[in-house]
PDB file of C-alpha atoms and ligand atoms in Angstrom:
ATOM      1  CA  MET A 100       8.487 -16.396  43.852  1.00 52.00           C
ATOM      2  CA  GLU A 101       6.473 -19.275  42.815  1.00 63.00           C
ATOM      3  CA  ASP A 102       8.336 -22.698  43.666  1.00 64.00           C
ATOM      4  CA  SER A 103       9.148 -23.466  40.345  1.00 69.00           C
ATOM      5  CA  ASN A 104      10.607 -20.340  39.403  1.00 71.00           C
ATOM      6  CA  LYS A 105      12.806 -20.518  42.452  1.00 72.00           C
ATOM      7  CA  GLN A 106      14.010 -23.926  41.612  1.00 72.00           C
ATOM      8  CA  ASN A 107      14.669 -22.857  38.123  1.00 75.00           C
ATOM      9  CA  THR A 108      16.660 -19.568  38.753  1.00 72.00           C
ATOM     10  CA  SER A 109      18.790 -21.091  41.748  1.00 68.00           C
ATOM     11  CA  LEU A 110      22.330 -21.016  41.646  1.00 63.00           C
ATOM     12  CA  ILE A 111      24.646 -23.961  42.362  1.00 60.00           C
ATOM     13  CA  THR A 112      28.261 -23.674  43.231  1.00 52.00           C
ATOM     14  CA  GLN A 113      30.472 -25.197  40.641  1.00 53.00           C
ATOM     15  CA  GLN A 114      34.202 -26.579  40.949  1.00 51.00           C
ATOM     16  CA  LYS A 115      36.702 -23.609  41.027  1.00 56.00           C
ATOM     17  CA  GLY A 116      34.207 -21.249  42.699  1.00 56.00           C
ATOM     18  CA  GLU A 117      32.424 -20.429  39.389  1.00 58.00           C
ATOM     19  CA  LEU A 118      28.648 -19.864  39.770  1.00 62.00           C
ATOM     20  CA  LEU A 119      26.533 -21.078  37.092  1.00 70.00           C
ATOM     21  CA  SER A 120      22.553 -20.339  36.747  1.00 78.00           C
ATOM     22  CA  LYS A 121      20.570 -23.127  35.104  1.00 80.00           C
ATOM     23  CA  GLN A 122      19.072 -20.931  32.599  1.00 78.00           C
ATOM     24  CA  SER A 123      22.210 -19.757  31.181  1.00 79.00           C
ATOM     25  CA  ILE A 124      22.603 -23.591  30.323  1.00 80.00           C
ATOM     26  CA  VAL A 125      19.600 -23.568  27.876  1.00 86.00           C
ATOM     27  CA  SER A 126      17.632 -20.706  27.054  1.00 88.00           C
ATOM     28  CA  ARG A 127      13.965 -20.949  27.528  1.00 91.00           C
ATOM     29  CA  SER A 128      13.210 -21.268  24.000  1.00 94.00           C
ATOM     30  CA  VAL A 129      15.634 -24.338  23.640  1.00 95.00           C
ATOM     31  CA  VAL A 130      13.801 -25.761  26.741  1.00 96.00           C
ATOM     32  CA  LYS A 131      10.613 -25.395  25.040  1.00 97.00           C
ATOM     33  CA  ASN A 132      11.715 -27.218  22.069  1.00 98.00           C
ATOM     34  CA  LEU A 133      13.258 -29.872  24.183  1.00 98.00           C
ATOM     35  CA  ILE A 134       9.888 -30.540  25.868  1.00 98.00           C
ATOM     36  CA  ARG A 135       7.917 -30.522  22.838  1.00 98.00           C
ATOM     37  CA  ALA A 136      10.339 -33.056  21.629  1.00 98.00           C
ATOM     38  CA  ALA A 137      10.005 -35.305  24.521  1.00 99.00           C
ATOM     39  CA  ILE A 138       6.079 -35.042  24.139  1.00 98.00           C
ATOM     40  CA  GLU A 139       6.774 -36.294  20.546  1.00 98.00           C
ATOM     41  CA  GLY A 140       9.205 -39.198  21.907  1.00 98.00           C
ATOM     42  CA  MET A 141       6.442 -40.231  24.576  1.00 98.00           C
ATOM     43  CA  GLU A 142       3.959 -41.091  21.656  1.00 98.00           C
ATOM     44  CA  LYS A 143       6.190 -44.084  20.615  1.00 98.00           C
ATOM     45  CA  ALA A 144       6.111 -45.570  23.885  1.00 99.00           C
ATOM     46  CA  TYR A 145       5.562 -49.167  24.234  1.00 99.00           C
ATOM     47  CA  THR A 146       3.639 -49.662  27.467  1.00 98.00           C
ATOM     48  CA  PRO A 147       0.998 -52.618  27.253  1.00 98.00           C
ATOM     49  CA  TYR A 148       1.717 -53.165  30.942  1.00 98.00           C
ATOM     50  CA  SER A 149       1.633 -49.759  32.928  1.00 98.00           C
ATOM     51  CA  GLN A 150       0.015 -47.715  30.453  1.00 98.00           C
ATOM     52  CA  PHE A 151       2.492 -45.260  31.801  1.00 98.00           C
ATOM     53  CA  GLN A 152       3.931 -43.488  28.957  1.00 99.00           C
ATOM     54  CA  VAL A 153       7.279 -41.573  29.246  1.00 99.00           C
ATOM     55  CA  GLY A 154       9.020 -39.670  26.760  1.00 99.00           C
ATOM     56  CA  ALA A 155      12.820 -38.049  26.787  1.00 99.00           C
ATOM     57  CA  ALA A 156      14.681 -35.607  24.866  1.00 99.00           C
ATOM     58  CA  LEU A 157      18.310 -35.449  25.197  1.00 98.00           C
ATOM     59  CA  LEU A 158      20.280 -32.450  23.836  1.00 98.00           C
ATOM     60  CA  THR A 159      23.998 -32.438  22.843  1.00 98.00           C
ATOM     61  CA  LYS A 160      26.127 -29.720  23.041  1.00 97.00           C
ATOM     62  CA  GLU A 161      26.015 -29.510  19.412  1.00 97.00           C
ATOM     63  CA  GLN A 162      22.156 -28.839  19.754  1.00 96.00           C
ATOM     64  CA  LYS A 163      21.184 -31.963  18.206  1.00 98.00           C
ATOM     65  CA  ILE A 164      18.453 -33.781  19.978  1.00 98.00           C
ATOM     66  CA  TYR A 165      17.954 -37.708  20.426  1.00 99.00           C
ATOM     67  CA  THR A 166      14.383 -38.482  21.467  1.00 99.00           C
ATOM     68  CA  GLY A 167      13.376 -41.718  23.859  1.00 99.00           C
ATOM     69  CA  CYS A 168      10.574 -43.499  25.218  1.00 99.00           C
ATOM     70  CA  ASN A 169      10.006 -46.406  27.516  1.00 99.00           C
ATOM     71  CA  ILE A 170       9.910 -49.725  26.037  1.00 99.00           C
ATOM     72  CA  GLU A 171       8.188 -52.359  28.442  1.00 98.00           C
ATOM     73  CA  ASN A 172       8.484 -56.247  28.086  1.00 98.00           C
ATOM     74  CA  ALA A 173       6.215 -59.191  29.325  1.00 98.00           C
ATOM     75  CA  ALA A 174       9.334 -60.369  31.773  1.00 98.00           C
ATOM     76  CA  TYR A 175       8.972 -56.901  33.263  1.00 98.00           C
ATOM     77  CA  THR A 176      12.583 -56.453  34.359  1.00 98.00           C
ATOM     78  CA  PRO A 177      14.108 -55.993  30.709  1.00 98.00           C
ATOM     79  CA  THR A 178      11.789 -52.790  30.355  1.00 98.00           C
ATOM     80  CA  ASN A 179      14.095 -49.748  29.326  1.00 98.00           C
ATOM     81  CA  CYS A 180      13.197 -46.170  30.595  1.00 99.00           C
ATOM     82  CA  ALA A 181      12.665 -43.247  28.268  1.00 99.00           C
ATOM     83  CA  GLU A 182      15.634 -41.376  29.425  1.00 99.00           C
ATOM     84  CA  ARG A 183      17.965 -44.801  28.941  1.00 99.00           C
ATOM     85  CA  THR A 184      16.719 -45.086  25.424  1.00 99.00           C
ATOM     86  CA  ALA A 185      17.503 -41.459  24.519  1.00 99.00           C
ATOM     87  CA  PHE A 186      21.160 -42.126  25.859  1.00 99.00           C
ATOM     88  CA  PHE A 187      21.734 -45.233  24.548  1.00 98.00           C
ATOM     89  CA  LYS A 188      20.621 -44.027  21.012  1.00 98.00           C
ATOM     90  CA  ALA A 189      22.867 -41.159  21.466  1.00 99.00           C
ATOM     91  CA  ILE A 190      26.029 -42.814  22.783  1.00 98.00           C
ATOM     92  CA  SER A 191      25.386 -45.772  19.956  1.00 98.00           C
ATOM     93  CA  GLU A 192      25.736 -43.021  17.290  1.00 98.00           C
ATOM     94  CA  GLY A 193      28.915 -42.050  18.716  1.00 98.00           C
ATOM     95  CA  GLU A 194      27.742 -38.743  20.645  1.00 98.00           C
ATOM     96  CA  ARG A 195      29.691 -38.070  24.203  1.00 98.00           C
ATOM     97  CA  ASN A 196      28.903 -34.572  24.969  1.00 98.00           C
ATOM     98  CA  PHE A 197      25.397 -33.603  26.474  1.00 98.00           C
ATOM     99  CA  ALA A 198      23.820 -30.342  27.834  1.00 97.00           C
ATOM    100  CA  ALA A 199      20.246 -31.690  29.076  1.00 98.00           C
ATOM    101  CA  ILE A 200      17.529 -33.780  29.152  1.00 98.00           C
ATOM    102  CA  ALA A 201      13.736 -33.395  29.255  1.00 98.00           C
ATOM    103  CA  VAL A 202      11.255 -35.833  30.676  1.00 98.00           C
ATOM    104  CA  VAL A 203       7.629 -35.777  30.387  1.00 99.00           C
ATOM    105  CA  GLY A 204       5.167 -38.794  31.293  1.00 98.00           C
ATOM    106  CA  GLY A 205       1.674 -39.846  32.389  1.00 98.00           C
ATOM    107  CA  LYS A 206      -0.991 -42.419  32.529  1.00 98.00           C
ATOM    108  CA  ASN A 207      -1.905 -43.034  28.835  1.00 98.00           C
ATOM    109  CA  GLY A 208       0.322 -40.087  27.907  1.00 98.00           C
ATOM    110  CA  VAL A 209      -1.573 -37.416  30.063  1.00 98.00           C
ATOM    111  CA  LEU A 210       0.755 -35.104  31.548  1.00 98.00           C
ATOM    112  CA  THR A 211      -0.851 -34.660  35.139  1.00 98.00           C
ATOM    113  CA  ASP A 212       2.544 -34.673  37.202  1.00 98.00           C
ATOM    114  CA  TYR A 213       6.153 -34.135  36.747  1.00 98.00           C
ATOM    115  CA  THR A 214       7.851 -37.470  35.871  1.00 98.00           C
ATOM    116  CA  PRO A 215      11.261 -37.539  37.620  1.00 98.00           C
ATOM    117  CA  PRO A 216      13.975 -39.831  36.330  1.00 98.00           C
ATOM    118  CA  CYS A 217      14.507 -43.094  38.364  1.00 98.00           C
ATOM    119  CA  GLY A 218      17.412 -43.882  40.279  1.00 98.00           C
ATOM    120  CA  VAL A 219      19.034 -46.295  37.576  1.00 98.00           C
ATOM    121  CA  CYS A 220      18.511 -43.614  34.658  1.00 98.00           C
ATOM    122  CA  ARG A 221      20.185 -41.094  37.074  1.00 98.00           C
ATOM    123  CA  GLN A 222      23.156 -43.231  37.311  1.00 98.00           C
ATOM    124  CA  VAL A 223      23.258 -43.992  33.503  1.00 98.00           C
ATOM    125  CA  MET A 224      23.409 -40.150  32.906  1.00 98.00           C
ATOM    126  CA  ARG A 225      26.240 -39.842  35.668  1.00 98.00           C
ATOM    127  CA  GLU A 226      28.182 -42.283  33.555  1.00 98.00           C
ATOM    128  CA  PHE A 227      28.229 -39.355  30.574  1.00 98.00           C
ATOM    129  CA  VAL A 228      27.935 -36.092  31.841  1.00 98.00           C
ATOM    130  CA  ASP A 229      29.341 -33.433  34.202  1.00 97.00           C
ATOM    131  CA  PRO A 230      26.680 -33.577  37.298  1.00 97.00           C
ATOM    132  CA  ARG A 231      27.539 -29.967  37.990  1.00 95.00           C
ATOM    133  CA  ARG A 232      26.424 -28.799  34.703  1.00 95.00           C
ATOM    134  CA  PHE A 233      23.842 -31.230  32.997  1.00 97.00           C
ATOM    135  CA  LEU A 234      20.482 -30.245  33.399  1.00 97.00           C
ATOM    136  CA  VAL A 235      17.543 -32.548  33.918  1.00 98.00           C
ATOM    137  CA  ILE A 236      14.175 -30.799  32.939  1.00 98.00           C
ATOM    138  CA  VAL A 237      11.061 -32.533  34.286  1.00 98.00           C
ATOM    139  CA  ALA A 238       8.003 -31.049  32.430  1.00 98.00           C
ATOM    140  CA  LYS A 239       4.020 -30.887  32.879  1.00 98.00           C
ATOM    141  CA  SER A 240       4.067 -28.642  29.783  1.00 98.00           C
ATOM    142  CA  GLU A 241       6.240 -26.300  27.803  1.00 97.00           C
ATOM    143  CA  GLU A 242       5.378 -23.820  30.013  1.00 96.00           C
ATOM    144  CA  ASP A 243       5.324 -25.747  33.447  1.00 97.00           C
ATOM    145  CA  TYR A 244       8.802 -27.283  34.165  1.00 97.00           C
ATOM    146  CA  LEU A 245      11.474 -27.673  37.043  1.00 96.00           C
ATOM    147  CA  LEU A 246      15.184 -27.358  36.002  1.00 96.00           C
ATOM    148  CA  TYR A 247      17.762 -29.426  38.126  1.00 96.00           C
ATOM    149  CA  PHE A 248      21.492 -30.068  37.989  1.00 96.00           C
ATOM    150  CA  LEU A 249      21.993 -33.647  37.842  1.00 97.00           C
ATOM    151  CA  GLU A 250      24.050 -33.227  40.937  1.00 97.00           C
ATOM    152  CA  GLU A 251      21.004 -32.097  42.964  1.00 96.00           C
ATOM    153  CA  LEU A 252      19.334 -35.467  41.947  1.00 98.00           C
ATOM    154  CA  LEU A 253      22.032 -37.799  42.335  1.00 98.00           C
ATOM    155  CA  PRO A 254      24.521 -35.985  45.192  1.00 97.00           C
ATOM    156  CA  LEU A 255      27.732 -37.950  45.590  1.00 97.00           C
ATOM    157  CA  GLY A 256      27.292 -39.911  42.687  1.00 97.00           C
ATOM    158  CA  PHE A 257      29.436 -42.795  41.846  1.00 98.00           C
ATOM    159  CA  GLY A 258      31.147 -42.162  38.583  1.00 97.00           C
ATOM    160  CA  PRO A 259      34.030 -43.206  36.263  1.00 97.00           C
ATOM    161  CA  GLU A 260      36.433 -41.111  37.778  1.00 96.00           C
ATOM    162  CA  HIS A 261      36.310 -43.106  41.085  1.00 97.00           C
ATOM    163  CA  LEU A 262      37.691 -46.090  39.345  1.00 97.00           C
TER     164      LEU A 262
HETATM  165  N1  THU B  23       9.655 -44.941  33.557  1.00 89.86           N
HETATM  166  C1  THU B  23      10.465 -44.249  32.601  1.00 89.86           C
HETATM  167  O1  THU B  23      10.492 -44.396  31.480  1.00 89.86           O
HETATM  168  N2  THU B  23      11.318 -43.507  33.043  1.00 89.86           N
HETATM  169  C2  THU B  23      11.500 -43.164  34.457  1.00 89.86           C
HETATM  170  O2  THU B  23      12.346 -42.434  34.836  1.00 89.86           O
HETATM  171  C3  THU B  23      10.417 -43.722  35.386  1.00 89.86           C
HETATM  172  C4  THU B  23       9.647 -44.868  35.028  1.00 89.86           C
HETATM  173  C5  THU B  23       8.742 -45.983  32.857  1.00 89.86           C
HETATM  174  C6  THU B  23       9.079 -47.471  33.078  1.00 89.86           C
HETATM  175  C7  THU B  23       7.812 -48.052  32.948  1.00 89.86           C
HETATM  176  O3  THU B  23       7.758 -48.507  31.626  1.00 89.86           O
HETATM  177  C8  THU B  23       6.940 -47.174  33.390  1.00 89.86           C
HETATM  178  O4  THU B  23       7.516 -45.902  33.348  1.00 89.86           O
HETATM  179  C9  THU B  23       6.169 -47.255  34.599  1.00 89.86           C
HETATM  180  O5  THU B  23       7.393 -47.442  35.809  1.00 89.86           O
END
C-alpha cells in the first residue's frame, strides 16, 4: 500500500472505544473541493519577505468553506499564517463547529511539497475543535494529499477543558 494511502485510511481509537475512519469524515470529492479552495486562498497571500505562499480552506460542519492566506509583516513577528487567517475569519463570523481544514503552500505558490501547519496554528485549531475528529488535509494537489486527525499532529494538547 502506498504511504499516503496507508496514512489516509488508518483508523484512530476514539473516546468511548469507537473507531472512526478519516475518509468517513469527509468524502473524496469534499477533500478535492477543499484543496481547490485552499489553492484559490493561496493566490491572495501577502508574502513580500519569504515569497512562501500558503493557502487554507476551513470546512464547517454545515459545509461552509472559509479560505485564508498568510499575511506577512515588515516587523516579521506579526505575520499571520493561512490557517489562522481562515480560523479567525470563521470565528469572527460566529462559526464554532468545524470538520476539516486543507492546507497548501510553496515558494512563489508552486506546490512542490506538503506544507504542514506550524505549532502555533495547531494550538489555535485545538481551541475550537475536537482533536480526535477534526481532520487536517495537507496537499500537493487535488489528488496528492495526506489526512491527519489534529490529535496526531498535536498529541496531548492543552485545550479549554484543562482550565
Ligand atoms: N506559514 C503559514 O502560513 N502556515 C504554516 O503553517 C507555515 C508557515 C507562512 C508564514 C510565513 O508567511 C511563511 O509561511 C514562511 O514561514
